[in-house]
XYZ file of C-alpha atoms in Angstrom:
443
model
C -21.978 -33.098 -19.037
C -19.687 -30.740 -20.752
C -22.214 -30.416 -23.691
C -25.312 -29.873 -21.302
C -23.402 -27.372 -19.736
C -22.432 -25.386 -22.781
C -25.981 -26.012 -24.630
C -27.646 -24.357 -21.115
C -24.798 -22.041 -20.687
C -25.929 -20.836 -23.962
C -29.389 -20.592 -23.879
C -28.798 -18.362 -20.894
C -26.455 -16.129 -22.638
C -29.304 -15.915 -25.063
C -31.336 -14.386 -22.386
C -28.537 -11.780 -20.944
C -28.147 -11.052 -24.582
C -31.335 -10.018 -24.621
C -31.330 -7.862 -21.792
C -28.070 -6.027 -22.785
C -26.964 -6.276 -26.470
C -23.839 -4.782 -26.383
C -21.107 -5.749 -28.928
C -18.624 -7.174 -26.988
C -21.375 -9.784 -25.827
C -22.624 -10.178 -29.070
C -19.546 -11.449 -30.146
C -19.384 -13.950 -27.861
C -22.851 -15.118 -28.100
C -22.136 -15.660 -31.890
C -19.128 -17.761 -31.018
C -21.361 -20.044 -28.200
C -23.954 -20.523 -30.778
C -20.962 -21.996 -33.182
C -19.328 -24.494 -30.307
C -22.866 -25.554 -29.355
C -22.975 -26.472 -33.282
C -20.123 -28.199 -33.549
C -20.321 -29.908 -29.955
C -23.621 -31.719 -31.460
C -22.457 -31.808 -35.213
C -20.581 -35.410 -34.022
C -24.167 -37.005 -32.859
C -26.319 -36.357 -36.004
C -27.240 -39.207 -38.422
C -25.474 -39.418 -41.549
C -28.096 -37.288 -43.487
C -27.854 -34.612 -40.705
C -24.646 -34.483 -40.871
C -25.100 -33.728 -44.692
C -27.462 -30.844 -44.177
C -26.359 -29.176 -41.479
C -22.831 -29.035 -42.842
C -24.102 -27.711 -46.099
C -26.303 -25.264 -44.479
C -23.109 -24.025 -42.131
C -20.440 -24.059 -44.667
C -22.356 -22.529 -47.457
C -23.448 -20.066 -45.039
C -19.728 -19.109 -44.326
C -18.416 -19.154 -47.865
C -21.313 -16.835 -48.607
C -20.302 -14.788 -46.001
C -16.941 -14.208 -46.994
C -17.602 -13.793 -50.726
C -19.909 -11.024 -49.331
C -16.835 -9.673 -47.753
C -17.544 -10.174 -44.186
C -14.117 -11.836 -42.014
C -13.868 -12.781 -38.348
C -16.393 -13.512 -36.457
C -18.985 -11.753 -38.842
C -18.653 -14.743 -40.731
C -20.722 -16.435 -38.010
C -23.599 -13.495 -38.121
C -27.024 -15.152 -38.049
C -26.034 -18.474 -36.029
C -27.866 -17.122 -33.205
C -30.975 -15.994 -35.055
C -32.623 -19.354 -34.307
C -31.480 -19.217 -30.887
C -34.708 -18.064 -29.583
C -36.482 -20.370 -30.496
C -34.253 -22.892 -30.059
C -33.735 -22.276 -26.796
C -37.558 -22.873 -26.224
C -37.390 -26.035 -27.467
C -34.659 -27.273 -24.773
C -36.019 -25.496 -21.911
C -39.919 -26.123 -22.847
C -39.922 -29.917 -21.147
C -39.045 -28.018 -17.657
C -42.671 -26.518 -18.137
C -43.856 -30.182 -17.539
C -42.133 -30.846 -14.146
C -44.751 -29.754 -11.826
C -47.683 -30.937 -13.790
C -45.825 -34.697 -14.008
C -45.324 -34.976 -10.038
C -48.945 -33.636 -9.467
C -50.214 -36.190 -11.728
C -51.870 -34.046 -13.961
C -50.414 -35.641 -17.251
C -51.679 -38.952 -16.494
C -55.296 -37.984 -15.944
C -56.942 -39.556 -18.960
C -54.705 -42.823 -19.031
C -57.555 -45.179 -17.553
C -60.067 -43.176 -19.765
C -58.196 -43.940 -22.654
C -57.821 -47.463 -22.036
C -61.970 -47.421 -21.507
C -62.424 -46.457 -24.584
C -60.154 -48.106 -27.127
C -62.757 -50.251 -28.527
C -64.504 -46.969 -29.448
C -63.215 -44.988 -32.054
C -64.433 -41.633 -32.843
C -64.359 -41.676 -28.552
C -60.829 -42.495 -29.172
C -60.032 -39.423 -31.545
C -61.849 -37.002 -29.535
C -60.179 -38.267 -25.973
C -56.628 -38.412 -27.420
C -57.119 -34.711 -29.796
C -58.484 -33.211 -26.520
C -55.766 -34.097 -24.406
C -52.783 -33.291 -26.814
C -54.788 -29.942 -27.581
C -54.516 -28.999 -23.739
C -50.480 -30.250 -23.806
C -49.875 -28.923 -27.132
C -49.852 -25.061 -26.495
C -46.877 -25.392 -23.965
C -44.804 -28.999 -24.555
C -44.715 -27.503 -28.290
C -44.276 -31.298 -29.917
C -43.351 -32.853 -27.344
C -47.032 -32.916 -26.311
C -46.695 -35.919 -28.659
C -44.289 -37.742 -27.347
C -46.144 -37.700 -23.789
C -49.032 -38.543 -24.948
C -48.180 -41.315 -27.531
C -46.046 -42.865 -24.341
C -49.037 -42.984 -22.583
C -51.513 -44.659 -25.767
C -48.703 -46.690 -27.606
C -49.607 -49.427 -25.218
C -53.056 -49.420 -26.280
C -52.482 -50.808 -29.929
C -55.651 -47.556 -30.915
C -55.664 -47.673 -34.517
C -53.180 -45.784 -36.279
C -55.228 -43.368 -38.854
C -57.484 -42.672 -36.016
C -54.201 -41.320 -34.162
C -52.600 -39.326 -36.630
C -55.453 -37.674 -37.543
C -56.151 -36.618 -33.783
C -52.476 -35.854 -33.293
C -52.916 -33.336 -36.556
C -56.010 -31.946 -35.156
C -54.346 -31.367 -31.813
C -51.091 -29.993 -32.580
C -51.887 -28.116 -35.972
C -53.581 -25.381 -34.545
C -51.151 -24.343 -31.622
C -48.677 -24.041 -34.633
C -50.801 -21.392 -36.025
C -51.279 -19.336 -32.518
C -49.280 -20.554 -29.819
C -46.022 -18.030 -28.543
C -44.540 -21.904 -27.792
C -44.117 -22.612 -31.482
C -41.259 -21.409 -33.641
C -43.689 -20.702 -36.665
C -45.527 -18.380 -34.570
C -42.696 -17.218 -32.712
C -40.297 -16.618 -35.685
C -43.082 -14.505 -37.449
C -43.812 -11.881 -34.520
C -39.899 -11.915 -34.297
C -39.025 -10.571 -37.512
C -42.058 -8.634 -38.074
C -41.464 -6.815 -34.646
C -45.372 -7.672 -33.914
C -46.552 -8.067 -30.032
C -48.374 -11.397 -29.318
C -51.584 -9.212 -28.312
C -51.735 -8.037 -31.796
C -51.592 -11.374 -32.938
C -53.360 -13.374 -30.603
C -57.022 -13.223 -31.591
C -56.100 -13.664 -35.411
C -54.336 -17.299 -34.534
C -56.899 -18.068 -31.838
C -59.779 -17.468 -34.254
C -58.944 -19.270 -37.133
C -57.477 -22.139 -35.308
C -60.709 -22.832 -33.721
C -61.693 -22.765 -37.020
C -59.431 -25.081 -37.748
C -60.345 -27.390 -34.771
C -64.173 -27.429 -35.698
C -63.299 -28.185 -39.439
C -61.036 -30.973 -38.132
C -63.334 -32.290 -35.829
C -66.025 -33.096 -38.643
C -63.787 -34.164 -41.706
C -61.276 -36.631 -39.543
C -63.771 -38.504 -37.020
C -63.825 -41.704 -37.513
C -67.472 -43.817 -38.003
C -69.191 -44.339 -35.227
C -68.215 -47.522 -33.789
C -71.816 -49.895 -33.251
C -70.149 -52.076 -30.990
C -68.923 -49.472 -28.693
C -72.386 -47.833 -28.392
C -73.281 -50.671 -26.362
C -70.907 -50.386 -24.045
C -71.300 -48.628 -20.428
C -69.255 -45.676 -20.240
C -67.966 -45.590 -16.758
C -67.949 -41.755 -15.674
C -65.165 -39.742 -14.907
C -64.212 -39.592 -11.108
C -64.213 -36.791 -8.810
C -60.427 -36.108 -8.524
C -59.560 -37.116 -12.068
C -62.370 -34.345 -12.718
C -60.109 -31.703 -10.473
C -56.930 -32.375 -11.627
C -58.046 -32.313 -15.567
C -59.613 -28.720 -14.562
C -56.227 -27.915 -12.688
C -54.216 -28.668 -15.737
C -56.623 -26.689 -17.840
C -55.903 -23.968 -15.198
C -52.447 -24.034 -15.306
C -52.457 -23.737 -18.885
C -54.681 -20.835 -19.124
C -52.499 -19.106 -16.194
C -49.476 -19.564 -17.888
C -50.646 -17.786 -21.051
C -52.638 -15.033 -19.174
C -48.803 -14.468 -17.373
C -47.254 -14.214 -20.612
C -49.540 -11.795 -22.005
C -49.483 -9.302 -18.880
C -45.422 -9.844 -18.839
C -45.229 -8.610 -22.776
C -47.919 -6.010 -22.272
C -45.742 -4.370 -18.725
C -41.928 -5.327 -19.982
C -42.168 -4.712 -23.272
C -40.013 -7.830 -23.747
C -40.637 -9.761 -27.042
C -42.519 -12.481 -26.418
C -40.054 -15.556 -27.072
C -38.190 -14.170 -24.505
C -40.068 -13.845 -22.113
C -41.338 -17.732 -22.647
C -37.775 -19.193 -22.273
C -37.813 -17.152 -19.038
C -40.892 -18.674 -17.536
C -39.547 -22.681 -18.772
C -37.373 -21.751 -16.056
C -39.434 -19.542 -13.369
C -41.974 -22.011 -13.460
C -40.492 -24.769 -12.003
C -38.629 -23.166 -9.798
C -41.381 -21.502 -8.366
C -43.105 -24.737 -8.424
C -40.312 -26.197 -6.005
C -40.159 -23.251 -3.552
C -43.686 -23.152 -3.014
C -44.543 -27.026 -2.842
C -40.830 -27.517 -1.188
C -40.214 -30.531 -3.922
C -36.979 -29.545 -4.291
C -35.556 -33.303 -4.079
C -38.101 -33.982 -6.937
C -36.889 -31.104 -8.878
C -33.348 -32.611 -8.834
C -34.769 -35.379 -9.423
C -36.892 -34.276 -12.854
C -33.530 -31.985 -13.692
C -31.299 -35.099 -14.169
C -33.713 -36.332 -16.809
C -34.108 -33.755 -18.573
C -29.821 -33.350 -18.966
C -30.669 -36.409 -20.408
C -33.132 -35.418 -22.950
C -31.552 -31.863 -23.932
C -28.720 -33.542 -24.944
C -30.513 -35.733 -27.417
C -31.908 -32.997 -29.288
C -29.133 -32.798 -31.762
C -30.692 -32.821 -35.200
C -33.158 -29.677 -33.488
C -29.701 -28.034 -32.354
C -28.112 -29.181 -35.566
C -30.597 -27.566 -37.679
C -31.893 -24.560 -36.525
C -28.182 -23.028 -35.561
C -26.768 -23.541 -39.181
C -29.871 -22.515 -40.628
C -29.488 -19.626 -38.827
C -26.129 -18.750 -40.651
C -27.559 -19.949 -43.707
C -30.440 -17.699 -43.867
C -28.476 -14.618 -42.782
C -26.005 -15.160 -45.865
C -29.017 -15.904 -48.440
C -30.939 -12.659 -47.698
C -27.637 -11.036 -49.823
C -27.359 -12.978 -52.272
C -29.414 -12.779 -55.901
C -31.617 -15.666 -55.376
C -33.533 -13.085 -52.864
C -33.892 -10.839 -55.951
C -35.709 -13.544 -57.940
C -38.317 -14.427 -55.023
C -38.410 -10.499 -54.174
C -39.352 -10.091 -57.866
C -42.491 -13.355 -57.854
C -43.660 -12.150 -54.507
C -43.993 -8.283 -55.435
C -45.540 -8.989 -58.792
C -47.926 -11.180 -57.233
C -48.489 -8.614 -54.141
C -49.814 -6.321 -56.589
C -51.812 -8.621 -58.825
C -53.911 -10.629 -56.086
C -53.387 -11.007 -52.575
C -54.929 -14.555 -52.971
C -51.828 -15.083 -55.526
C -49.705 -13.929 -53.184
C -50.638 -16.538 -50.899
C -50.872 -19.396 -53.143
C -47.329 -18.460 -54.275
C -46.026 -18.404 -50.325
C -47.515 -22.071 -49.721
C -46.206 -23.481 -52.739
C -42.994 -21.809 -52.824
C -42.467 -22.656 -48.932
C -43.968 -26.168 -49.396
C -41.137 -26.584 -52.033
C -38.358 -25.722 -49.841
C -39.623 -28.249 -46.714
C -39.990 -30.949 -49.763
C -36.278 -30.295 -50.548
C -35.686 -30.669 -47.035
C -34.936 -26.987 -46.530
C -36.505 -26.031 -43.229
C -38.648 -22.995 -42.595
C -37.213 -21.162 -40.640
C -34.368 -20.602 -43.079
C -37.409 -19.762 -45.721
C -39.960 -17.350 -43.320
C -37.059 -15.056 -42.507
C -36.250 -13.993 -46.085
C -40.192 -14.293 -46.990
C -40.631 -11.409 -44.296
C -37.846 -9.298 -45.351
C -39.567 -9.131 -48.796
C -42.765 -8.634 -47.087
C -41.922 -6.063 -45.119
C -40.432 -3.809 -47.977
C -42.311 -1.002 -49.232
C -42.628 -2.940 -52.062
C -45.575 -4.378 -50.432
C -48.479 -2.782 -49.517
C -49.755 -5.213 -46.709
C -50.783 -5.355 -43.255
C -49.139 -7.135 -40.668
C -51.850 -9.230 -39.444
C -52.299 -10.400 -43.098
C -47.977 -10.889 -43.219
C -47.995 -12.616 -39.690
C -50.493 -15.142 -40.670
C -49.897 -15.777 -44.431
C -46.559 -17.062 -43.059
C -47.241 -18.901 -39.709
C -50.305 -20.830 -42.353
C -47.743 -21.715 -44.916
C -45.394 -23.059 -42.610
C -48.019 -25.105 -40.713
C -49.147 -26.454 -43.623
C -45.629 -27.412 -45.328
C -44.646 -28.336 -41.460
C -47.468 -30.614 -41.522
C -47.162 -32.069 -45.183
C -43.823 -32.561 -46.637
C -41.460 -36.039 -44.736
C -38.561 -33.954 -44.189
C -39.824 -31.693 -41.410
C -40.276 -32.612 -38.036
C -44.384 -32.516 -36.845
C -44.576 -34.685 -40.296
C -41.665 -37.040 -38.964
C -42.616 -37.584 -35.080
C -46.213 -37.948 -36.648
C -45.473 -41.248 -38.752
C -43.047 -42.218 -36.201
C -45.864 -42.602 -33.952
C -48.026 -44.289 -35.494
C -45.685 -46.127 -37.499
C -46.462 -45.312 -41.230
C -44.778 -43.308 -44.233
C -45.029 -39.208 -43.843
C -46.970 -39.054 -47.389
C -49.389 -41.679 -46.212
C -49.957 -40.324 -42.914
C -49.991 -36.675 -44.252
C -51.565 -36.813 -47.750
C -53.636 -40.374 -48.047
C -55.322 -40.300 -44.614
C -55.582 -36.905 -43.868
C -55.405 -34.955 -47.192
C -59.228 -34.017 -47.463
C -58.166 -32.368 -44.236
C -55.226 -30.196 -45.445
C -57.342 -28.937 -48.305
C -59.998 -28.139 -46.053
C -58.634 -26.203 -43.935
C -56.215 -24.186 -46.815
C -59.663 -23.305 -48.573
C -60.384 -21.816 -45.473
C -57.564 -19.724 -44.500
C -57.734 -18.381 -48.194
C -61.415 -16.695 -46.886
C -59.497 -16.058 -43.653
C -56.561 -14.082 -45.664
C -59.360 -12.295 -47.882
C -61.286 -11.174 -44.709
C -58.028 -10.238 -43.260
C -57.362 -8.080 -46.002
C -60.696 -6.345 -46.071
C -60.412 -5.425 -42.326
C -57.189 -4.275 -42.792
């Protein structure tokens, strides 16, 4: 209880921070971010132990050789905080659409059409694709609760959960790829929007045709019961809600002026509560809160990781080995932009292989690109970097769409990513290198 309340306490703070960043509360939001750390530092795994202590203590000891003392030694711990504190308070998004019994809509399809494959990959991609712009990933873990008992074949999953959740990474304000990127690039969602939206539709279309499975001759045959009236209305209420939710945070950016991850960790929490003063569920609400204690508290490797990587990051941008990657990414700037972005996938697809997550990588990638250095647009920045980290997101074992992915369907990361859905990944790269050159030429 005492961790819930700290965790919460902080992700609040996060959001009066926000509002008024004065020093003094600065201070303390730096030293909430580092007893939130170490509160959840005891329930990591041995490995994330390893990491996250690395990526905290080197962060310090850089700090001080830099010549920073007190709590300055802590700056950058909160960086991630943003988007951390999405992640926690995201689930509370799904409170009113579980007691309306929205989310379980397409069970009794599903369970129609398991015999049928290719109906199986579009039935489960369509229904994480609706889930995944708001639950973030754990769209996944709803929806594989709901199909795990179904035995569907496991490379027909992965390759619809890949479909379904790949895209939002590259346009969704719920993700921290695109998040993190309009963050540190000071870009509005608006400006962003129609760039992600476009080429992830893209993306979905390409998907669609390179990961269906073969027709299935014995499912043909079959009668396909049609879908009832009121699973009909609540599937087009859910839809609603979604769209509602988005249109909201776009009118709330455009009249605040509020960035945009801020303004989505304040409607995890509006929502609901709105939900419950307008329905009067307010027993159910207690009811849905207790859980979710329960779950935020779990999410230690999440809290773990993004908090030290925070501190990491922030010491790294000072030291030399920012010089060498400043050097590789302004040559290439200037020689191709095509080289440019073949050097930010590999480079970043290098660090989430090494286990070195992005969002300690993006940060000092922007800084570089937004240097004048660099003669570049920020449409072309925003979405060299949110591709590259969907794609090394999506590839490499040690990150965690890859991980909850194979844990899913119950296979290796390289198999899932690389043997069963690699023509897909190459695809769709070959494609966002047009998208990039377009970009440019617009620009």
């Amino acid at each position: 209880m005492i961790r819930f309340g700290l965790l919460i306490g902080t992700c609040f703070l996060y959001l009066v921070h926000e509002l008024f960043p004065v020093p003094v509360l600065h201070s303390v939001f730096l030293l909430a971010c580092t007893f939130v750390f170490l509160a959840f530092y005891t329930d990591l795994k041995k490995r994330g132990k390893i990491v996250t202590g690395l990526l905290f203590s080197t962060g310090l000891l850089l700090h001080f050789y830099q010549g920073d003392r007190g709590v300055e030694l802590l700056a950058g711990i909160n960086q991630n905080m943003a988007i951390l504190s999405i992640i926690i308070l995201a689930p509370l998004i799904s409170i009113p659409l579980k007691q309306e019994g929205l989310l379980g809509v397409v069970t009794d399809r599903l369970k129609e059409q398991k015999n049928n494959a290719r109906s199986t990959f579009y039935s489960v991609g369509t229904f994480t694709m609706i889930l995944a712009p708001i639950l973030n990933m754990g769209a996944l873990r709803i929806v594989d609760g709901i199909v795990s008992k179904l035995r569907l074949p496991p490379k027909v999953l992965s390759s619809s959960y890949y479909n379904a959740v790949a895209p939002a990474f590259i346009w969704s304000p719920f993700y921290a790829s695109v998040g993190t990127v309009l963050f540190m690039t000071d870009m509005p969602y608006t400006s962003f929007m129609l760039i992600g939206i476009g080429f992830a539709a893209v993306q979905i279309l390409a998907g669609s045709i390179i990961l269906r499975p073969k027709k299935n001759g014995q499912a043909e045959n079959e009668e396909e019961k049609q879908v009832s009236d009121e699973d009909r209305k609540k599937l087009i209420k859910l839809i609603s809600f979604i769209i509602l939710l988005l249109i909201a945070l776009i009118l709330e950016e455009a009249f605040t002026d509020q960035r945009m991850l801020f303004l989505v960790s304040v409607n995890c929490i509006a929502v609901p509560l709105l939900w419950a003063l307008l329905r009067n569920k307010w027993k159910e609400l207690k009811k849905e809160l207790i859980h979710f204690k329960e779950r935020s508290t779990k999410s230690s490797t999440e809290i773990g990781l993004f908090l030290s990587a925070g501190l990491f990051g922030n010491a790294l941008v000072q030291t030399p080995f920012t010089e060498v990657v400043e050097n590789v990414i302004i040559w290439s700037s200037r020689s191709s932009i095509l080289l440019l972005f073949i050097i930010l996938i590999m480079f970043m697809l290098l660090m989430a292989m090494m286990g070195i997550h992005q969002i300690v990588v993006v940060p000092v990638i922007i800084t570089i690109l937004l240097s004048p250095n660099v003669d570049l647009s920020l449409s072309v920045i925003a979405f060299m970097c949110v591709f590259a980290w969907t794609l090394s997101a999506s590839i490499s074992p040690m990150n965690p769409l890859n991980v909850i992915i194979s844990q899913c369907v119950g296979k290796d990361g390289f198999t899932v990513a690389l043997k069963w859905n690699g023509k897909y990944f190459l695809s769709i790269t070959g494609i966002a290198f047009v998208y990039v050159y377009l970009l440019s030429f617009i620009a």
